[in-house]
Amino acid sequence: MTDLCGGRKSVSDAGLLRAAANPILTRRDIPPLTPDLADVSAVFNPGAIRLGDETLLLLRVQNRGRETSFMIARSTDGERFTVDRERVRIIGLEQVSTPIYHVYDARLTQIDGVLYAMVAIDMEDGCKLGLLKSRTPHEYEFVGLVSADDNRNGVLFPERIDGKYLRLDRPNRVQLAGGPVSGNAIWLSESADLAGWKPVTSLIAGRFHYWDELVGAGPPPIRTRHGWLCIYHGVATHFASSNIYQAGVFVLDLADPTQVVARSRCNILEPRESYELTGQVPNVVFPSGAVVPGAQDGVAEVDDLVFVYYGAADTVVGLATATVGSLLRAAGLAL
Ligand code: BMA
């Protein structure tokens, strides 16, 4: 069979399929609990986790003051969500002496029964990674800042490997013309205690001139029998015109995640629908949460469905699905 793009065997195996109900959450779904949450601007880039028979999203909500809050949405079918009538509180952020502007882009991971959120924190001296630990669905404890340098898109692995906690992260070392600092490599970092982290190796780099010139990790890695399935975002900068945010996949060796065993040549989701092309930031699909409701004991089988939650145009939340097998094939694995 012909390799259409990155291991695809047919056009129907072309990556993620959007839910018919998209966008699944919009600003109109946010309950006006307080005056600042009335008539918000946007809800996007959620963290996601499956707990029992429920999928929880930790939503990034932006109000008309361009201030950021987290709220919880929950669903049993993974598609129809209800937003809780309680805002998420983060306890302990006041320990940080430098002013904090925004806490956002949460990625949710459960390790040894404890739910963590890795977040981006915009501060006076740049963007740092922060770690939050859930006490209740609406209360998170601030564990600390977990990156020394400018960094974003921190994502914890769901288990320790050789006794170490692992995460993907994306050091911000590229200054975009007229924009923020960004990055063109996803790194693996390790920690003995979740508090102190050290970089291990660069895993994938941006491919200049192609769909993923800049890159950042998406949802937490998914354990499959063929390796850690990692969904990431890539940005095509297109000669200083509007940046295009897309999604792709790579696979890491199960026992030794420093080894990249496959990577998609083409994207598996790109802005095409009007809610992805138009909004606060046009041309953006930004995957930040993924759950596999059928996974048993943390292992996703090739026929299991992956639900990927993504921010669309930094304005609404979209859902797209694919089987584990089709994503592994999109990465280039011959199954
Ligand atoms: C990135 C992050 C994301 C956002 C994207 C597109 O740098 O800030 O939260 O979705 O830009 O604006």
Short mmCIF file of C-alpha atoms in Angstrom, two decimals, residues 20-319:
data_model
loop_
_atom_site.label_atom_id
_atom_site.label_comp_id
_atom_site.label_asym_id
_atom_site.label_seq_id
_atom_site.Cartn_x
_atom_site.Cartn_y
_atom_site.Cartn_z
CA ALA A 20 -20.44 16.50 15.06
CA ALA A 21 -21.38 18.60 18.11
CA ASN A 22 -18.31 20.87 17.80
CA PRO A 23 -17.56 23.24 19.32
CA ILE A 24 -18.50 21.28 22.43
CA LEU A 25 -18.05 24.23 24.82
CA THR A 26 -18.33 27.93 24.16
CA ARG A 27 -18.40 31.06 26.29
CA ARG A 28 -22.19 30.68 26.58
CA ASP A 29 -21.69 27.52 28.66
CA ILE A 30 -19.91 29.39 31.44
CA PRO A 31 -22.31 30.09 34.32
CA PRO A 32 -22.33 33.78 35.33
CA LEU A 33 -21.44 32.98 38.95
CA THR A 34 -19.88 36.34 39.68
CA PRO A 35 -19.94 39.66 37.79
CA ASP A 36 -16.52 38.95 36.23
CA LEU A 37 -17.74 35.60 34.90
CA ALA A 38 -20.83 37.09 33.30
CA ASP A 39 -20.53 37.21 29.53
CA VAL A 40 -16.94 35.88 29.34
CA SER A 41 -14.86 36.21 26.18
CA ALA A 42 -13.66 32.66 25.66
CA VAL A 43 -13.22 29.12 26.99
CA PHE A 44 -10.39 27.03 25.51
CA ASN A 45 -7.28 24.78 25.95
CA PRO A 46 -8.65 22.40 28.62
CA GLY A 47 -6.84 19.75 30.62
CA ALA A 48 -8.71 16.43 30.61
CA ILE A 49 -8.85 13.31 32.78
CA ARG A 50 -11.09 10.24 33.00
CA LEU A 51 -12.02 9.50 36.62
CA GLY A 52 -14.33 6.50 37.00
CA ASP A 53 -17.14 6.90 34.49
CA GLU A 54 -16.68 10.66 34.14
CA THR A 55 -14.49 12.84 31.97
CA LEU A 56 -13.42 16.07 33.70
CA LEU A 57 -12.11 19.09 31.85
CA LEU A 58 -10.17 21.87 33.56
CA LEU A 59 -11.22 24.79 31.39
CA ARG A 60 -9.26 27.92 30.63
CA VAL A 61 -11.83 30.71 30.93
CA GLN A 62 -11.02 34.25 29.90
CA ASN A 63 -13.19 37.16 30.97
CA ARG A 64 -13.67 40.59 29.45
CA GLY A 65 -10.75 41.90 31.50
CA ARG A 66 -8.58 39.25 29.77
CA GLU A 67 -8.16 37.63 33.17
CA THR A 68 -7.87 33.85 33.38
CA SER A 69 -9.79 31.42 35.61
CA PHE A 70 -10.15 27.67 35.74
CA MET A 71 -13.52 25.97 35.81
CA ILE A 72 -14.55 22.32 35.73
CA ALA A 73 -16.76 20.71 33.11
CA ARG A 74 -17.91 17.10 33.41
CA SER A 75 -19.45 14.49 31.14
CA THR A 76 -20.13 10.78 31.07
CA ASP A 77 -20.13 10.38 27.27
CA GLY A 78 -17.08 12.61 26.74
CA GLU A 79 -19.01 14.89 24.39
CA ARG A 80 -21.86 16.60 26.27
CA PHE A 81 -20.41 18.62 29.15
CA THR A 82 -21.93 20.55 32.04
CA VAL A 83 -19.88 23.28 33.69
CA ASP A 84 -19.81 23.16 37.51
CA ARG A 85 -21.23 26.19 39.28
CA GLU A 86 -18.05 26.67 41.28
CA ARG A 87 -14.77 28.30 40.27
CA VAL A 88 -11.50 26.43 40.83
CA ARG A 89 -9.36 27.88 43.65
CA ILE A 90 -5.57 27.62 43.73
CA ILE A 91 -4.24 27.73 47.28
CA GLY A 92 -0.71 28.97 47.93
CA LEU A 93 0.07 30.99 44.80
CA GLU A 94 0.69 33.96 47.10
CA GLN A 95 4.03 32.30 48.11
CA VAL A 96 5.42 33.52 44.80
CA SER A 97 6.93 36.94 45.37
CA THR A 98 6.94 38.05 41.71
CA PRO A 99 3.63 39.25 40.25
CA ILE A 100 1.67 36.54 38.43
CA TYR A 101 -0.47 37.56 35.47
CA HIS A 102 -2.02 34.34 34.20
CA VAL A 103 -2.17 30.65 35.14
CA TYR A 104 -3.32 28.66 32.10
CA ASP A 105 -3.03 25.70 29.70
CA ALA A 106 -3.47 22.99 32.36
CA ARG A 107 -2.53 19.41 31.57
CA LEU A 108 -4.05 16.86 33.95
CA THR A 109 -2.28 13.65 34.97
CA GLN A 110 -3.10 11.16 37.70
CA ILE A 111 -0.05 9.49 39.28
CA ASP A 112 -0.42 6.91 42.07
CA GLY A 113 -4.02 8.05 42.61
CA VAL A 114 -3.16 11.76 42.97
CA LEU A 115 -4.38 14.25 40.37
CA TYR A 116 -1.88 16.89 39.23
CA ALA A 117 -2.17 19.86 36.90
CA MET A 118 0.92 21.18 35.18
CA VAL A 119 0.27 24.80 34.20
CA ALA A 120 1.91 27.70 32.42
CA ILE A 121 2.37 30.75 34.65
CA ASP A 122 2.94 34.15 33.04
CA MET A 123 5.07 36.20 35.41
CA GLU A 124 7.10 39.37 35.45
CA ASP A 125 10.19 37.48 34.26
CA GLY A 126 8.54 35.32 31.61
CA CYS A 127 6.52 32.11 31.50
CA LYS A 128 7.33 29.34 34.00
CA LEU A 129 5.88 25.91 34.63
CA GLY A 130 3.88 25.47 37.80
CA LEU A 131 2.67 22.29 39.46
CA LEU A 132 -0.74 22.05 41.15
CA LYS A 133 -2.06 19.14 43.21
CA SER A 134 -5.79 18.55 43.44
CA ARG A 135 -7.34 18.39 46.91
CA THR A 136 -10.92 18.39 45.63
CA PRO A 137 -12.24 18.98 42.10
CA HIS A 138 -12.44 22.72 42.85
CA GLU A 139 -9.40 23.18 45.06
CA TYR A 140 -5.79 22.83 43.93
CA GLU A 141 -2.71 23.32 46.06
CA PHE A 142 0.23 25.15 44.45
CA VAL A 143 3.22 22.79 44.81
CA GLY A 144 5.69 25.23 43.31
CA LEU A 145 7.36 26.64 40.24
CA VAL A 146 9.01 23.73 38.45
CA SER A 147 11.05 25.38 35.72
CA ALA A 148 13.95 27.72 36.28
CA ASP A 149 13.96 29.18 32.79
CA ASP A 150 11.19 30.29 30.47
CA ASN A 151 9.20 27.17 29.60
CA ARG A 152 5.68 26.13 28.55
CA ASN A 153 3.65 23.02 27.68
CA GLY A 154 4.78 20.91 30.65
CA VAL A 155 3.10 17.51 30.70
CA LEU A 156 3.56 14.75 33.30
CA PHE A 157 3.76 11.05 32.41
CA PRO A 158 1.08 9.04 34.26
CA GLU A 159 3.61 6.77 35.98
CA ARG A 160 7.18 6.72 37.26
CA ILE A 161 9.78 4.97 35.15
CA ASP A 162 12.84 3.53 36.94
CA GLY A 163 11.61 5.36 40.02
CA LYS A 164 11.68 8.79 38.33
CA TYR A 165 8.83 11.13 37.53
CA LEU A 166 9.02 12.23 33.90
CA ARG A 167 7.57 15.10 31.95
CA LEU A 168 7.65 16.62 28.50
CA ASP A 169 8.31 20.34 28.39
CA ARG A 170 9.17 23.02 25.90
CA PRO A 171 11.88 25.55 26.75
CA ASN A 172 11.08 28.96 25.24
CA ARG A 173 14.18 29.96 23.33
CA VAL A 174 12.82 31.42 20.09
CA GLN A 175 11.75 35.06 20.00
CA LEU A 176 8.82 35.47 17.60
CA ALA A 177 8.81 38.76 15.69
CA GLY A 178 6.28 40.96 17.47
CA GLY A 179 5.18 38.04 19.64
CA PRO A 180 6.07 36.05 22.76
CA VAL A 181 9.05 33.74 23.17
CA SER A 182 8.30 30.27 21.88
CA GLY A 183 10.26 27.08 21.32
CA ASN A 184 11.33 24.63 18.67
CA ALA A 185 12.09 21.52 20.71
CA ILE A 186 10.21 19.22 23.09
CA TRP A 187 12.37 17.95 25.94
CA LEU A 188 12.16 15.08 28.39
CA SER A 189 12.88 16.09 32.01
CA GLU A 190 13.04 13.96 35.16
CA SER A 191 12.48 14.42 38.86
CA ALA A 192 12.84 12.37 42.02
CA ASP A 193 10.16 14.28 43.94
CA LEU A 194 8.07 16.33 41.42
CA ALA A 195 9.59 19.53 42.84
CA GLY A 196 13.14 19.62 41.43
CA TRP A 197 13.48 18.88 37.71
CA LYS A 198 16.41 18.38 35.40
CA PRO A 199 16.44 18.16 31.61
CA VAL A 200 17.37 14.72 30.22
CA THR A 201 17.34 15.10 26.44
CA SER A 202 15.72 16.89 23.56
CA LEU A 203 13.17 14.55 21.94
CA ILE A 204 11.86 16.26 18.84
CA ALA A 205 12.81 19.50 17.14
CA GLY A 206 10.78 21.77 14.88
CA ARG A 207 11.02 21.17 11.13
CA PHE A 208 11.81 24.50 9.53
CA HIS A 209 9.70 25.24 6.42
CA TYR A 210 7.08 22.56 7.23
CA TRP A 211 3.93 22.24 9.38
CA ASP A 212 5.72 22.02 12.73
CA GLU A 213 8.46 24.67 12.73
CA LEU A 214 7.76 25.39 16.41
CA VAL A 215 6.54 22.57 18.65
CA GLY A 216 5.09 21.94 22.10
CA ALA A 217 3.73 18.91 23.95
CA GLY A 218 -0.05 18.45 23.98
CA PRO A 219 -1.91 16.06 26.31
CA PRO A 220 -0.06 13.65 28.64
CA PRO A 221 1.56 10.63 26.96
CA ILE A 222 -0.74 7.61 26.54
CA ARG A 223 0.65 4.16 27.33
CA THR A 224 0.08 1.71 24.46
CA ARG A 225 1.69 -1.67 23.81
CA HIS A 226 3.67 -0.02 20.98
CA GLY A 227 5.08 2.88 22.98
CA TRP A 228 4.07 6.17 24.59
CA LEU A 229 1.67 7.90 22.23
CA CYS A 230 2.27 11.66 22.40
CA ILE A 231 0.08 14.24 20.70
CA TYR A 232 1.79 17.60 20.17
CA HIS A 233 1.19 20.92 18.51
CA GLY A 234 3.22 22.34 15.69
CA VAL A 235 3.24 25.88 14.42
CA ALA A 236 3.88 26.91 10.83
CA THR A 237 5.07 30.50 10.92
CA HIS A 238 4.61 31.20 7.20
CA PHE A 239 6.81 34.17 6.62
CA ALA A 240 5.50 36.27 9.48
CA SER A 241 1.88 35.98 8.36
CA SER A 242 -0.65 34.46 10.79
CA ASN A 243 0.82 31.43 12.60
CA ILE A 244 -1.00 28.14 11.95
CA TYR A 245 -1.31 25.83 15.00
CA GLN A 246 -1.83 22.16 14.12
CA ALA A 247 -1.62 18.77 15.86
CA GLY A 248 0.64 15.79 15.21
CA VAL A 249 1.87 12.65 16.97
CA PHE A 250 5.11 11.00 17.99
CA VAL A 251 5.81 7.78 19.85
CA LEU A 252 8.41 7.14 22.56
CA ASP A 253 9.85 3.79 23.55
CA LEU A 254 7.89 2.37 26.52
CA ALA A 255 10.83 1.38 28.69
CA ASP A 256 13.21 4.09 27.50
CA PRO A 257 11.27 7.26 26.65
CA THR A 258 14.46 9.06 25.65
CA GLN A 259 14.05 7.16 22.35
CA VAL A 260 11.66 8.53 19.69
CA VAL A 261 10.42 5.55 17.69
CA ALA A 262 8.04 7.33 15.28
CA ARG A 263 6.75 10.78 14.33
CA SER A 264 4.03 11.89 11.94
CA ARG A 265 5.27 13.59 8.81
CA CYS A 266 1.93 15.38 8.32
CA ASN A 267 -0.40 16.94 10.83
CA ILE A 268 -3.40 14.93 12.07
CA LEU A 269 -5.61 17.98 12.70
CA GLU A 270 -5.38 21.46 11.23
CA PRO A 271 -7.62 24.53 11.36
CA ARG A 272 -10.39 24.04 8.79
CA GLU A 273 -13.73 24.71 10.44
CA SER A 274 -14.94 28.28 10.93
CA TYR A 275 -14.55 28.05 14.74
CA GLU A 276 -10.88 27.09 14.23
CA LEU A 277 -10.16 29.66 11.53
CA THR A 278 -11.80 32.63 13.22
CA GLY A 279 -11.72 33.83 16.81
CA GLN A 280 -9.45 35.58 19.28
CA VAL A 281 -6.40 33.98 17.66
CA PRO A 282 -7.22 32.71 14.16
CA ASN A 283 -5.93 29.42 12.69
CA VAL A 284 -5.44 27.54 15.96
CA VAL A 285 -6.12 23.98 17.03
CA PHE A 286 -4.31 23.42 20.33
CA PRO A 287 -4.72 19.90 21.82
CA SER A 288 -4.27 19.92 25.59
CA GLY A 289 -6.32 17.00 26.90
CA ALA A 290 -6.83 13.38 25.85
CA VAL A 291 -8.65 10.49 27.48
CA VAL A 292 -9.09 6.86 26.51
CA PRO A 293 -12.25 5.75 28.32
CA GLY A 294 -11.74 2.12 27.23
CA ALA A 295 -8.20 1.80 28.59
CA GLN A 296 -7.77 -0.91 31.23
CA ASP A 297 -5.08 -0.59 33.90
CA GLY A 298 -3.63 2.45 32.12
CA VAL A 299 -2.99 0.63 28.83
CA ALA A 300 -4.71 1.82 25.64
CA GLU A 301 -5.28 -0.93 23.05
CA VAL A 302 -5.18 -0.22 19.31
CA ASP A 303 -8.98 -0.39 18.95
CA ASP A 304 -9.64 1.98 21.86
CA LEU A 305 -10.94 5.43 21.02
CA VAL A 306 -8.90 8.48 22.05
CA PHE A 307 -10.93 11.62 22.83
CA VAL A 308 -8.78 14.68 22.17
CA TYR A 309 -9.89 18.03 23.59
CA TYR A 310 -8.48 21.13 21.99
CA GLY A 311 -8.73 24.87 22.04
CA ALA A 312 -9.99 26.26 18.74
CA ALA A 313 -8.93 29.81 17.78
CA ASP A 314 -8.31 30.47 21.52
CA THR A 315 -12.09 30.92 21.76
CA VAL A 316 -13.95 27.58 22.12
CA VAL A 317 -13.31 23.91 22.97
CA GLY A 318 -13.35 21.26 20.25
CA LEU A 319 -13.37 17.46 20.46
#
